[in-house]
Each structure stands twice: as structure tokens, then as C-alpha cells.
């Protein structure tokens, strides 16, 4: 049996390296088919690799911190755990890379070191939203602050292919995030993208209003990385605001306090359901190798889920699926 | 005593005219200083005006429906309740206009019929968000899909003046919505706006991340109308998703059902607190007359609150306050 080989950034995330190694331990227990390639400082990765099965240590003396400028950090810190991990993918030692470190640095390293899938103009960062009716793949949530309409079309092609291959949705419905249903709504760019997607993407079903995004009316929703990042963080911020208000409301008097004690277990489950950690990270879609980025606040369970998603994505051979999806289109746009 | 004269669109909103007239009734009871100028079909406004104090009927034979193209509807339906209401403001019969009808049509009518405050390049649609720490004025949430950095600067000037005059915040903190704290984040336009606001707006305190928007770290947050509308609708959609999940969670077993019954009154209060209706509508900021737009789903209480906000805004003489705020700036940008 051929192992699924995954490079792991042991020094990525707010609670690295301890929490990452705990996550690796959980993943090794649950997934007998994986082999982990641990990237990080020798004094940390060596002892772990020597005491765990299916582990290989790769030394990386540097760490890219959360606040650093992504592209310069990637260029300067060539021996960082993120760059070393991406290099393992580039050299085909590993099929994919998982990191809970700086999203910007992972994006930069993946693009610079691994490169793009043939035909893909711009890779996009996706996230699986815990929308009410069914999960929704939302992209781009931060890789490209500015895009052209042809990029949005490709995001739709790639997103649809991802939903089919990884999420198991046979005929994914693809939408375009916009402020209204009508094709005359939004900026000129969005109107142009609407037209382009209507003509060239059979799975395109129209504009998705923000309320539909969290309702789960679409399987895939595309937007530019600026708007997507704003929307994603607004969802997280709104959830956090509502839970704060909820706590105040439940503790406001004796009767509600008794009720709160009774509903507490269900509320804890709900908080977990809405926690982005549980979904195991954001796939970088369009890079010529699998790359999954976990939330900086990931706990061990989230790291395990991230590694699991990385393994599934390698097994589905996402880069090949994407190459096929973007080659279907015969239209040509520069950019 | 001089009455505060308010034009009311009796045919605006999902439940017009009944709910609007109920709201007028509540407003007349609560606010002895107002005089309402009711715009709508004769058979509806005449009987109400003749049986209520401080009411004047203005006939408007047409109604602009929610789905119509705003600018064309305003041009074609010159005898619609929205156009008639705006004309009353233009002619100085009324100090302001309130409608729970089509936001787009109100924007178009206000701009075309009433016009802009001297010096204001683009009026913006604002909303007061129920953010956790304190309410936040958020603009533009839909008047301008595309803006220049100089427009964002003006939104900041006008927003700060509004917060001081209407919300009673002595030294409002103004922020720029962005995907990160650093001034290198976001699109080139946003980076340019950051620089412009840093230099020319003393109340500017920096970028506001979406999570801070709902936390209430800023008194005023500016963005373009496309992003603002996406963010606003994302907040509403997230709240709706969470309340749906919450309902499922609370009804999932016997113990949680008992708890749910005990916390129900507090949850109902919370839902009200997060309901945009309660805030009484969105001010259109930068028009040469007061214009407040209520939510289409407004109930009678919301209509009353909208009329109340309109009255307060007239009493504070918002257009004059705004004219002063934008004239402070000595910089000149085209657009």
C-alpha cells in the first residue's frame, strides 16, 4: 500500500508546536493510510518522529510569524517551516501540505514554490461555511483582493469541480455573491461576471444574496477575495456578537439562568457546529499541489481535521480535477 | 410653536398602507411636536387626515413597487407617493421624508428631486448597527456600488458629523472597513482611502475589521455601497441562520425544551434588539433635506421609530451640519 504523504507545518498556529503535534497524534491514530512529514525545528520534530510510526522529520530552522509581510517573509525565510513544507510538495515527496500558520504566507509560498495548476490564472482560497441547509463552499475568501470577471468564472469552474470531487455533490449549484438577485445589480465587474458565467458555466444558477450564503441555497458561491474576506469575517463577527448577547440574555434573571443550565449542552454543541475549526481548514484551490490552511486558533481536533481534509484532497487528486475543469472552457481572456 | 413637518410615504413597505397609518397614529400620540404630511391615494390619506390631528393629506395616485427599476420608476411615476414626498421636502413644505418603500427608489428620488448638500459629491445610505459595545453608524450600505477614495473621505466627514449631531457622541471614532488592521491591507482603492483619511480626517482612527464592526469598537465605519450592502446583509443572514440553529438546538430533547420555555422571554427580547426595524430606519446622508428609509418589513412600531428618527434629524438640521462638515476639508479631488 502506498501511503498518503502529507507535509505538516509544525510551527504554524497560535498554539504551535504543542497543539499541532497533538493533532498529528490524533490523525495518525485515526488514519492508518497517512504518512506525516513534519516540518519544523530539529529539537521538536526529531523526538516526535522517532517515537511515532509513519513520521518523517524535515528540519526547518525558521518560523514565519503571523504579523510578517507574507511575500517578503517567504522570500527571505527560505528555511521556514512553511517554505520547507511547500518544497516537499513541489518535489513530489508529499502530495499535500497542511498549516495553521499565516494564511498570507501559505498563499505566497504555495504560489511561489508549488505554482499554479496549468490553465489556472489565479488560485483562490476557499472555506466550507456551516450554512443552514447544507455546507457551502465559498471562494475567494482572501487570496486575491482584486479580480477580473474571467477569474470569477474560473473560481466557479474550480469550485464546482471541488464540490463534486471533495464534497460529494453530484450536480453542484454555483452562485455569484451579489447584493441582489437581478443581473443588473452590483458593480460593473460583477455584472460582467454574471454574463460570462451565464454563458460559459452550465452549473451557474445566478446571483447569491448574502442571506442565502448562510442559508445554504448554493453549493458553491464565488466572489473576489476582498469581498469574500469581509463576508467571512462578518459571519464570524456576527456569530460572536450574537453569542455574547445570548450569554447576557440567559444570565439576566433567575428564571433564565435555570433555563440556561438546561440548554447549556445543546448550546455548546451549536457553538462547535459554527466553529470554523471543525471544518478542518481552508483549501487553496488552483495550486499545483494540495494545500490546506487551518485557522490560527486551531486546537488539536482542528489540526487532526485539517490533516484529514488534506489526505482526502490528495486522494481525490484535486490538482488534476481542477486542470480538467478549467480546460473545458474554450474562452480566452487575458489576466 | 413651529411644528416639525414630516412627509410620510403611506404606500411604502410590505404591509402598506395599514401598518404605515398605524405607525403614524403611534407617532402622533408620542410626539406632540410633529405634523405629518401623508402622501398616498386620496381614498386612504383623506379619511385618516380628517380624523387625526396634525395631519395633512397629499394625493399621490401612483405607487412604486419593490421590484421596479429605481431610476426609471422615479422618472416615470411623477405622481408616486415617494416622488410626491420628496417634492414636499424640496419645496420646504416639510423638513424631511420617511418611507418604508423601495430603498433604491427613495435614493433615486431623493437625489433627483431634493438634490445634494452643497459640497457633497455622493450621498450615502447609513444604518445604525446593534453592535455589542455601542451602536455603530455604518455607511455606505447601498447608495453607491462604486466609489473613489475622496468619496470615502466624505463619508467619514459626514458620518462623524451625523454621530455627533444625531447620536450624541461627542468625539466619534471613525474607521475604514478593511480585511486587516495594517494600512497595506485591502484593495488599492482602500489603501488610498486609508492614506487620505489619515491625512485629512482628525477623527479617523484606522481600519475596522469586520469582527470589530459588530463588536462596536468604532462609532462610525465607512465603506463603498457594494461592500457595505454585502456586510449588512451578511450580518442579517448570519443572525437568521444562528436563530434557526438555536431553535433546532433548544427543541432537540426534553431537557432542552424545558430550558427553552424558561429562556423564551429573554430570547424574544434579544431578537428584537437585533431587529433592524427597532432602529427606525436608515438615514440617507448627504441629501439637501432629511430622508430616512425604513425596512420593507417594518411593523407599526418600526414606522413610529422611523418617524421619530426623521423628526430628530430635522430638529438637528442635519443638512446644515453636513454642509459644514464637508466644507472643513480644503483638499480637492475630482469625482
XYZ file of C-alpha atoms in Angstrom:
670
model
C 0.000 0.000 0.000
C 1.179 3.479 -0.928
C 0.862 5.934 1.967
C -0.796 9.323 1.508
C 2.105 11.647 2.301
C 1.323 14.950 3.969
C 3.728 17.748 4.879
C 2.697 19.406 8.154
C 3.819 22.844 9.347
C 4.596 22.013 12.982
C 5.288 25.688 13.754
C 2.082 27.174 12.327
C -0.750 28.428 14.548
C -1.244 30.310 17.791
C -0.556 27.245 19.927
C 2.215 25.643 17.856
C 4.125 23.382 18.141
C 2.364 21.512 21.018
C -1.177 21.599 19.663
C -0.018 20.728 16.138
C 1.834 17.645 17.387
C -1.219 16.586 19.418
C -3.275 16.937 16.240
C -0.737 14.832 14.336
C -1.004 12.148 17.007
C -4.797 12.062 16.672
C -4.536 11.939 12.863
C -2.019 9.075 12.921
C -4.362 7.094 15.176
C -7.453 7.716 13.069
C -5.947 7.473 9.592
C -3.820 4.364 9.062
C -3.112 5.288 5.441
C -1.239 8.551 6.086
C 2.438 9.332 6.499
C 3.259 12.692 8.086
C 6.268 14.783 7.072
C 6.856 17.113 9.985
C 8.450 20.464 9.148
C 9.998 22.449 11.963
C 12.900 22.883 14.375
C 15.015 19.760 14.812
C 14.669 19.684 18.605
C 10.899 19.418 18.248
C 10.307 17.296 15.136
C 13.117 14.757 15.671
C 11.958 13.366 19.043
C 8.342 13.176 17.826
C 9.234 11.446 14.551
C 11.466 8.936 16.320
C 8.730 7.930 18.762
C 5.792 7.808 16.325
C 5.045 5.496 13.423
C 4.707 6.823 9.858
C 6.516 10.071 10.635
C 9.448 11.719 8.866
C 11.210 14.792 10.274
C 12.245 17.667 7.997
C 14.329 20.389 9.604
C 13.255 23.999 9.186
C 15.184 26.452 11.338
C 12.931 29.479 10.748
C 9.330 30.384 11.562
C 7.174 32.929 9.701
C 5.231 34.877 12.305
C 1.578 35.916 11.891
C 2.335 39.632 11.533
C 5.063 39.405 8.871
C 4.569 40.622 5.306
C 3.703 37.358 3.517
C 5.608 37.645 0.234
C 8.801 39.136 1.741
C 8.776 36.618 4.595
C 8.511 33.735 2.115
C 11.356 35.165 0.011
C 13.624 35.831 2.994
C 12.937 32.835 5.211
C 13.775 30.032 2.805
C 14.310 27.652 5.720
C 10.945 28.358 7.343
C 8.522 25.513 8.088
C 6.039 26.879 5.522
C 8.578 27.098 2.683
C 10.106 23.702 3.553
C 6.620 22.140 3.560
C 5.696 23.619 0.186
C 9.039 22.467 -1.233
C 8.209 18.867 -0.215
C 5.049 19.169 -2.314
C 6.863 20.799 -5.237
C 9.437 17.955 -5.240
C 6.655 15.339 -5.073
C 7.888 13.992 -1.753
C 4.425 14.812 -0.401
C 1.057 15.080 -2.104
C -0.088 17.983 0.030
C 0.676 20.475 2.785
C -1.238 21.471 5.909
C -0.527 24.567 8.003
C -2.390 26.509 10.690
C 0.084 29.358 10.254
C -0.156 32.710 8.480
C -2.719 32.437 5.678
C -0.929 35.107 3.661
C 2.435 33.352 3.942
C 0.918 29.984 2.981
C -0.738 31.583 -0.048
C 2.503 33.265 -1.071
C 4.625 30.141 -0.529
C 2.178 27.847 -2.316
C 2.012 30.155 -5.326
C 5.755 30.904 -5.463
C 7.112 27.456 -4.561
C 4.478 24.985 -5.809
C 2.999 27.075 -8.622
C -0.408 27.003 -10.283
C -2.367 24.254 -11.993
C -1.955 24.552 -15.773
C -4.574 26.969 -17.126
C -5.414 28.496 -13.735
C -4.850 32.256 -13.744
C -5.389 32.862 -10.040
C -5.671 30.290 -7.240
C -8.420 31.086 -4.722
C -8.799 30.474 -1.011
C -11.964 28.575 -0.198
C -13.855 27.859 3.003
C -16.693 25.479 3.756
C -19.355 27.518 5.523
C -21.655 25.858 8.068
C -24.704 27.168 6.188
C -28.105 26.075 7.465
C -29.471 23.778 4.758
C -26.148 22.301 3.643
C -22.468 23.283 3.690
C -21.422 25.884 1.118
C -18.003 26.219 -0.497
C -17.256 29.950 -0.531
C -14.342 31.347 -2.546
C -12.272 33.510 -2.834
C -12.014 34.481 0.841
C -8.664 36.223 0.699
C -6.158 35.196 -1.960
C -6.938 37.960 -4.495
C -8.036 41.402 -3.303
C -8.813 42.344 -6.903
C -10.011 40.083 -9.711
C -11.256 40.186 -13.300
C -14.540 38.673 -14.388
C -12.627 35.833 -16.076
C -11.082 34.976 -12.698
C -14.553 34.752 -11.161
C -15.591 32.390 -13.959
C -12.588 30.177 -13.181
C -13.414 30.256 -9.473
C -16.841 28.930 -10.468
C -15.343 26.169 -12.623
C -12.864 25.168 -9.933
C -15.389 25.464 -7.104
C -17.863 23.236 -8.922
C -15.155 20.632 -9.561
C -14.074 20.785 -5.896
C -17.651 20.357 -4.645
C -18.070 17.288 -6.837
C -14.707 15.668 -6.069
C -14.281 16.508 -2.386
C -17.733 17.310 -1.002
C -19.500 14.564 -2.973
C -22.124 16.846 -4.510
C -23.121 15.368 -7.841
C -24.517 18.460 -9.554
C -23.295 21.444 -7.587
C -25.213 24.706 -7.862
C -22.787 27.592 -8.370
C -23.742 31.172 -7.461
C -22.167 34.622 -7.687
C -22.255 36.706 -4.495
C -24.166 39.912 -5.147
C -26.357 42.486 -3.433
C -29.489 41.366 -5.281
C -30.953 38.667 -7.468
C -31.203 40.702 -10.684
C -28.328 40.624 -13.168
C -28.304 44.464 -13.209
C -27.247 44.577 -9.550
C -23.755 45.178 -8.210
C -20.605 46.718 -9.630
C -19.852 46.692 -13.388
C -17.316 43.890 -12.728
C -19.921 41.723 -11.035
C -22.449 42.370 -13.823
C -19.811 41.353 -16.375
C -19.017 38.212 -14.382
C -22.719 37.357 -14.235
C -22.942 37.489 -18.020
C -19.732 35.495 -18.501
C -20.792 32.782 -16.053
C -24.306 32.574 -17.547
C -22.771 31.912 -20.961
C -19.884 29.624 -20.025
C -20.700 27.756 -16.835
C -23.556 25.240 -17.084
C -23.669 24.815 -13.285
C -24.176 28.573 -12.747
C -27.604 29.280 -11.272
C -27.402 33.041 -10.684
C -26.671 35.633 -8.034
C -26.470 34.605 -4.397
C -27.553 37.224 -1.879
C -25.634 37.274 1.400
C -28.583 35.870 3.353
C -28.641 32.879 1.000
C -24.960 32.313 1.679
C -25.618 31.342 5.286
C -28.916 29.677 4.428
C -27.160 27.175 2.161
C -29.159 27.673 -1.050
C -25.997 27.193 -3.160
C -23.251 24.558 -3.053
C -20.577 26.944 -4.314
C -20.520 30.755 -4.123
C -17.817 32.850 -5.789
C -16.640 36.401 -5.166
C -13.397 38.400 -5.122
C -11.006 37.920 -2.211
C -11.699 41.311 -0.650
C -15.480 40.944 -0.527
C -15.170 37.261 0.414
C -12.867 38.008 3.309
C -15.186 40.781 4.530
C -18.205 38.462 4.296
C -16.435 35.568 6.034
C -15.188 37.733 8.896
C -18.613 39.374 9.151
C -20.193 35.944 9.627
C -17.645 35.119 12.343
C -18.097 38.542 13.962
C -21.892 38.324 13.881
C -21.831 34.882 15.454
C -19.537 36.117 18.180
C -21.756 39.187 18.815
C -24.900 37.069 18.998
C -23.356 34.556 21.408
C -22.262 37.437 23.659
C -25.779 38.896 23.610
C -27.164 35.397 24.186
C -24.993 34.913 27.253
C -26.182 38.265 28.677
C -29.808 37.340 27.948
C -29.559 33.900 29.535
C -27.925 35.245 32.679
C -30.245 38.241 33.083
C -32.564 36.747 35.719
C -33.090 33.676 37.907
C -35.626 32.022 35.647
C -33.484 32.413 32.547
C -30.429 31.191 34.499
C -32.200 27.916 35.308
C -33.204 27.602 31.672
C -29.648 28.374 30.606
C -28.313 25.497 32.694
C -30.725 23.127 30.959
C -29.870 24.258 27.420
C -26.114 24.578 28.017
C -25.091 21.220 26.464
C -27.041 21.957 23.279
C -25.598 25.486 23.056
C -22.074 24.105 23.406
C -22.771 21.711 20.514
C -24.117 24.596 18.432
C -21.040 26.711 19.129
C -18.927 23.795 17.897
C -21.038 23.453 14.772
C -20.448 27.108 13.912
C -16.749 26.938 14.760
C -14.612 27.202 11.615
C -12.038 24.893 13.254
C -14.350 21.918 12.960
C -14.342 22.142 9.212
C -10.637 21.449 9.179
C -9.294 24.361 7.254
C -9.482 26.294 4.047
C -8.420 24.668 0.791
C -6.222 26.689 -1.532
C -7.852 25.936 -4.870
C -5.822 26.141 -8.067
C -2.315 25.389 -6.778
C -0.430 22.519 -8.453
C -0.437 20.524 -5.230
C -2.838 20.172 -2.329
C -2.621 22.946 0.245
C -4.969 23.316 3.215
C -4.743 26.202 5.684
C -6.140 25.827 9.203
C -7.437 28.593 11.472
C -4.696 30.201 13.577
C -6.651 29.322 16.717
C -6.876 25.634 15.759
C -6.936 23.137 18.619
C -5.655 19.554 18.327
C -9.009 18.317 16.992
C -8.982 21.021 14.304
C -5.427 20.132 13.284
C -6.491 16.489 13.001
C -9.478 17.503 10.844
C -7.206 19.669 8.703
C -4.847 16.768 8.100
C -7.839 14.545 7.287
C -9.148 17.029 4.707
C -5.648 17.294 3.235
C -5.487 13.487 2.931
C -8.913 13.302 1.252
C -7.975 16.075 -1.139
C -4.733 14.315 -2.114
C -6.620 11.033 -2.593
C -9.118 12.779 -4.890
C -6.187 14.267 -6.844
C -7.601 17.785 -6.750
C -4.968 19.442 -8.989
C -5.790 17.002 -11.820
C -9.533 17.546 -11.323
C -9.022 21.321 -11.483
C -6.837 21.167 -14.598
C -9.640 19.334 -16.345
C -12.296 21.772 -15.073
C -10.532 24.883 -16.347
C -9.559 23.308 -19.691
C -13.236 22.671 -20.502
C -13.707 26.355 -21.133
C -12.699 27.434 -24.604
C -12.948 31.161 -23.984
C -9.830 33.219 -23.633
C -9.348 36.280 -21.500
C -6.096 37.875 -20.563
C -5.160 38.178 -16.901
C -44.701 76.711 18.387
C -43.444 75.643 14.955
C -44.287 72.006 14.182
C -41.672 69.608 12.835
C -43.180 68.742 9.466
C -42.586 65.253 8.093
C -43.696 63.825 4.752
C -44.654 60.150 5.107
C -44.883 57.640 2.253
C -48.147 55.933 3.213
C -47.747 53.399 0.388
C -44.200 52.250 1.184
C -43.460 48.880 2.780
C -44.647 45.290 2.585
C -47.680 45.956 4.774
C -48.621 49.419 3.495
C -50.860 51.344 3.855
C -52.389 49.841 7.049
C -49.206 49.370 9.049
C -47.861 52.780 7.990
C -51.024 54.516 9.199
C -50.876 52.609 12.491
C -47.294 53.816 12.855
C -48.390 57.383 12.131
C -51.016 57.095 14.835
C -48.425 55.934 17.389
C -46.051 58.727 16.335
C -48.750 61.412 16.650
C -49.530 60.191 20.174
C -45.906 60.087 21.299
C -44.574 63.202 19.594
C -46.728 66.283 20.183
C -44.368 68.498 18.184
C -44.775 66.759 14.808
C -47.098 67.394 11.881
C -47.442 64.550 9.374
C -47.877 65.104 5.639
C -49.362 61.881 4.346
C -48.562 61.010 0.734
C -50.726 58.426 -0.985
C -54.013 57.599 -2.661
C -56.824 60.017 -1.798
C -59.210 57.332 -0.577
C -56.681 56.298 2.060
C -54.975 59.516 3.169
C -58.054 61.780 3.181
C -60.134 59.881 5.765
C -57.094 59.454 8.032
C -56.075 63.109 7.804
C -59.614 64.296 8.510
C -59.918 62.181 11.657
C -56.465 62.811 13.119
C -54.862 65.962 14.492
C -51.744 67.480 12.923
C -52.193 65.642 9.642
C -52.226 66.957 6.079
C -53.169 64.770 3.103
C -51.196 64.952 -0.166
C -52.599 62.967 -3.062
C -50.301 60.626 -4.957
C -52.075 58.363 -7.430
C -49.119 56.070 -8.157
C -47.067 53.562 -6.157
C -43.504 52.464 -6.925
C -43.306 48.733 -6.319
C -40.341 46.985 -4.673
C -39.200 45.237 -7.859
C -39.190 48.247 -10.223
C -36.010 49.765 -11.614
C -35.454 52.679 -9.199
C -34.316 55.496 -11.508
C -36.800 54.759 -14.306
C -39.672 54.331 -11.860
C -38.899 57.707 -10.272
C -38.732 59.366 -13.712
C -41.940 57.769 -14.951
C -44.128 57.815 -11.862
C -44.068 61.519 -11.081
C -47.263 61.164 -9.073
C -45.984 58.331 -6.863
C -46.007 58.654 -3.080
C -42.187 58.639 -2.990
C -41.785 61.429 -5.562
C -44.600 63.490 -4.014
C -42.979 63.134 -0.576
C -39.565 64.204 -1.834
C -41.139 67.164 -3.632
C -42.635 68.359 -0.320
C -39.104 68.423 1.093
C -37.659 70.127 -1.978
C -40.341 72.865 -1.744
C -39.668 73.289 2.000
C -43.205 72.300 2.925
C -41.635 69.549 5.032
C -38.243 69.280 6.698
C -37.901 65.588 5.967
C -39.332 62.440 4.401
C -39.875 58.939 5.771
C -40.584 55.857 3.662
C -40.518 52.093 4.240
C -40.720 51.580 0.486
C -38.121 50.651 -2.124
C -34.703 51.775 -0.905
C -33.464 52.211 -4.464
C -36.433 54.371 -5.454
C -36.072 56.534 -2.333
C -32.366 57.010 -3.073
C -33.102 57.923 -6.682
C -35.985 60.267 -5.804
C -34.070 61.988 -3.010
C -31.063 62.584 -5.244
C -33.065 63.644 -8.317
C -35.806 65.649 -6.612
C -34.221 67.037 -3.427
C -30.592 67.156 -4.580
C -27.340 67.042 -2.648
C -25.963 69.165 0.185
C -23.544 71.766 -1.229
C -20.077 70.217 -1.456
C -21.274 66.616 -1.132
C -20.225 64.533 -4.135
C -22.177 61.395 -3.282
C -24.842 60.915 -0.612
C -24.535 57.653 1.304
C -27.031 55.305 2.887
C -26.299 54.709 6.556
C -27.543 52.217 9.114
C -27.150 52.089 12.868
C -25.908 48.594 13.690
C -26.809 46.978 17.026
C -23.119 46.312 17.715
C -22.247 44.806 21.098
C -20.412 47.579 22.945
C -22.304 50.514 21.449
C -24.286 51.282 18.280
C -22.227 51.861 15.150
C -23.164 54.080 12.196
C -22.210 52.096 9.092
C -22.150 53.726 5.661
C -22.467 53.394 2.677
C -24.738 50.338 2.736
C -26.097 50.648 -0.774
C -26.270 54.068 -2.407
C -23.026 53.825 -4.432
C -21.834 50.471 -5.787
C -18.554 52.105 -6.783
C -16.745 54.982 -5.088
C -13.488 56.938 -5.190
C -11.235 57.362 -2.180
C -12.375 61.009 -1.930
C -15.971 59.761 -1.559
C -14.905 57.529 1.334
C -13.238 60.517 2.976
C -16.502 62.477 2.660
C -18.461 59.548 4.095
C -16.121 59.756 7.094
C -16.641 63.513 7.457
C -20.408 63.210 7.140
C -20.605 60.100 9.342
C -18.659 61.801 12.112
C -20.901 64.872 11.938
C -24.014 62.646 11.999
C -22.757 60.703 15.026
C -22.149 63.932 16.898
C -25.403 65.683 15.937
C -27.860 62.768 15.972
C -26.317 60.010 18.091
C -24.902 62.393 20.706
C -21.339 61.056 20.514
C -19.009 63.892 21.413
C -15.817 62.651 19.778
C -16.803 59.925 17.368
C -14.175 57.383 16.330
C -14.284 56.886 12.562
C -12.945 53.691 10.948
C -12.496 52.328 7.427
C -13.826 48.804 6.821
C -10.981 46.564 5.726
C -9.776 42.959 5.851
C -6.986 43.750 8.304
C -5.580 46.387 10.628
C -2.471 47.260 8.599
C -2.625 50.127 6.098
C -1.170 47.811 3.413
C -4.288 45.605 3.515
C -7.174 45.632 1.060
C -7.606 46.836 -2.498
C -5.549 49.742 -3.915
C -8.648 51.959 -3.523
C -8.963 51.137 0.162
C -5.243 51.714 0.734
C -5.555 55.112 -0.966
C -8.589 55.961 1.166
C -6.680 54.980 4.295
C -3.918 57.440 3.426
C -6.372 60.197 2.518
C -8.370 59.771 5.722
C -5.227 59.617 7.884
C -4.136 62.954 6.472
C -7.447 64.799 6.307
C -9.803 63.424 8.943
C -8.779 64.063 12.572
C -11.441 61.653 13.874
C -10.088 58.773 11.741
C -8.654 56.034 13.947
C -7.759 53.389 11.337
C -9.056 50.240 9.689
C -12.028 48.428 11.159
C -12.073 44.655 10.691
C -15.495 43.079 10.169
C -15.470 41.472 13.621
C -14.966 44.927 15.157
C -17.966 46.185 13.225
C -20.364 44.022 15.227
C -18.321 44.417 18.412
C -18.827 48.182 18.400
C -15.207 49.343 18.616
C -15.947 52.282 16.290
C -18.748 54.878 16.277
C -18.681 55.297 12.504
C -17.408 52.852 9.872
C -17.203 53.739 6.171
C -17.035 51.571 3.063
C -18.353 51.544 -0.508
C -22.037 50.729 -1.076
C -21.369 47.295 -2.579
C -19.203 46.010 0.275
C -21.422 47.724 2.843
C -24.553 46.139 1.472
C -22.870 42.707 1.407
C -21.681 43.161 5.016
C -25.070 44.392 6.247
C -26.972 41.550 4.598
C -24.367 39.079 5.853
C -24.984 40.253 9.420
C -28.749 39.838 8.927
C -28.272 36.440 7.253
C -25.906 35.190 9.951
C -28.303 36.243 12.689
C -31.137 34.465 10.938
C -29.020 31.296 10.466
C -27.959 31.280 14.115
C -31.505 31.749 15.390
C -32.622 28.833 13.208
C -29.834 26.627 14.567
C -30.675 27.848 18.059
C -34.301 26.837 17.674
C -33.259 23.364 16.495
C -30.836 23.049 19.418
C -33.395 24.140 22.012
C -36.037 21.752 20.721
C -33.707 18.762 20.333
C -34.602 16.969 23.603
C -36.923 17.146 26.602
C -34.411 18.757 28.934
C -33.520 21.488 26.445
C -37.225 22.036 25.693
C -37.905 22.804 29.359
C -34.915 25.137 29.369
C -36.152 26.762 26.160
C -39.501 27.575 27.763
C -37.698 29.324 30.625
C -35.407 31.398 28.397
C -38.041 32.225 25.776
C -38.908 35.748 27.028
C -35.236 36.757 27.068
C -34.664 35.311 23.595
C -37.625 37.256 22.238
C -36.127 40.455 23.689
C -32.778 39.609 22.099
C -34.382 39.024 18.709
C -35.988 42.453 18.996
C -32.669 44.030 19.927
C -31.077 42.616 16.773
C -34.044 43.553 14.593
C -33.161 46.372 12.209
C -36.758 47.650 12.489
C -36.212 48.786 16.036
C -33.585 51.265 14.957
C -36.165 53.138 12.955
C -34.621 53.180 9.546
C -31.596 54.129 7.509
C -30.671 57.784 7.124
C -29.731 58.972 3.661
C -26.719 61.130 4.463
C -25.747 63.999 2.157
C -29.117 64.889 0.637
C -30.252 68.525 0.944
C -33.176 67.534 3.137
C -33.762 64.827 5.716
C -34.598 61.416 4.275
C -34.986 58.236 6.340
C -35.742 54.848 4.797
C -37.383 52.119 6.878
C -37.079 48.367 6.387
C -39.649 46.963 3.944
C -40.864 44.591 6.654
C -41.456 47.433 9.135
C -44.284 46.966 11.612
C -46.228 49.864 13.169
C -43.659 50.275 15.964
C -40.851 50.461 13.392
C -42.732 53.074 11.361
C -43.213 55.112 14.535
C -39.491 54.835 15.300
C -38.656 55.851 11.740
C -40.822 58.947 12.022
C -39.207 59.729 15.379
C -35.697 59.491 13.895
C -36.814 61.680 10.980
C -38.117 64.290 13.451
C -34.893 64.269 15.483
C -32.836 64.572 12.316
C -34.873 67.556 11.119
C -34.581 69.182 14.555
C -30.794 68.745 14.471
C -30.770 70.304 10.969
C -28.635 67.540 9.501
C -28.155 69.062 6.029
C -26.632 72.204 7.571
C -24.403 70.112 9.855
C -23.209 68.090 6.847
C -22.544 71.175 4.710
C -20.249 72.447 7.454
C -18.532 69.066 7.855
C -17.620 68.712 4.176
C -16.550 72.353 3.803
C -13.910 71.919 6.535
C -11.791 69.951 4.130
C -9.644 72.082 1.890
C -8.476 69.276 -0.370
C -9.897 68.923 -3.811
C -10.476 65.719 -5.711
C -12.500 65.321 -8.807
C -15.474 62.988 -8.739
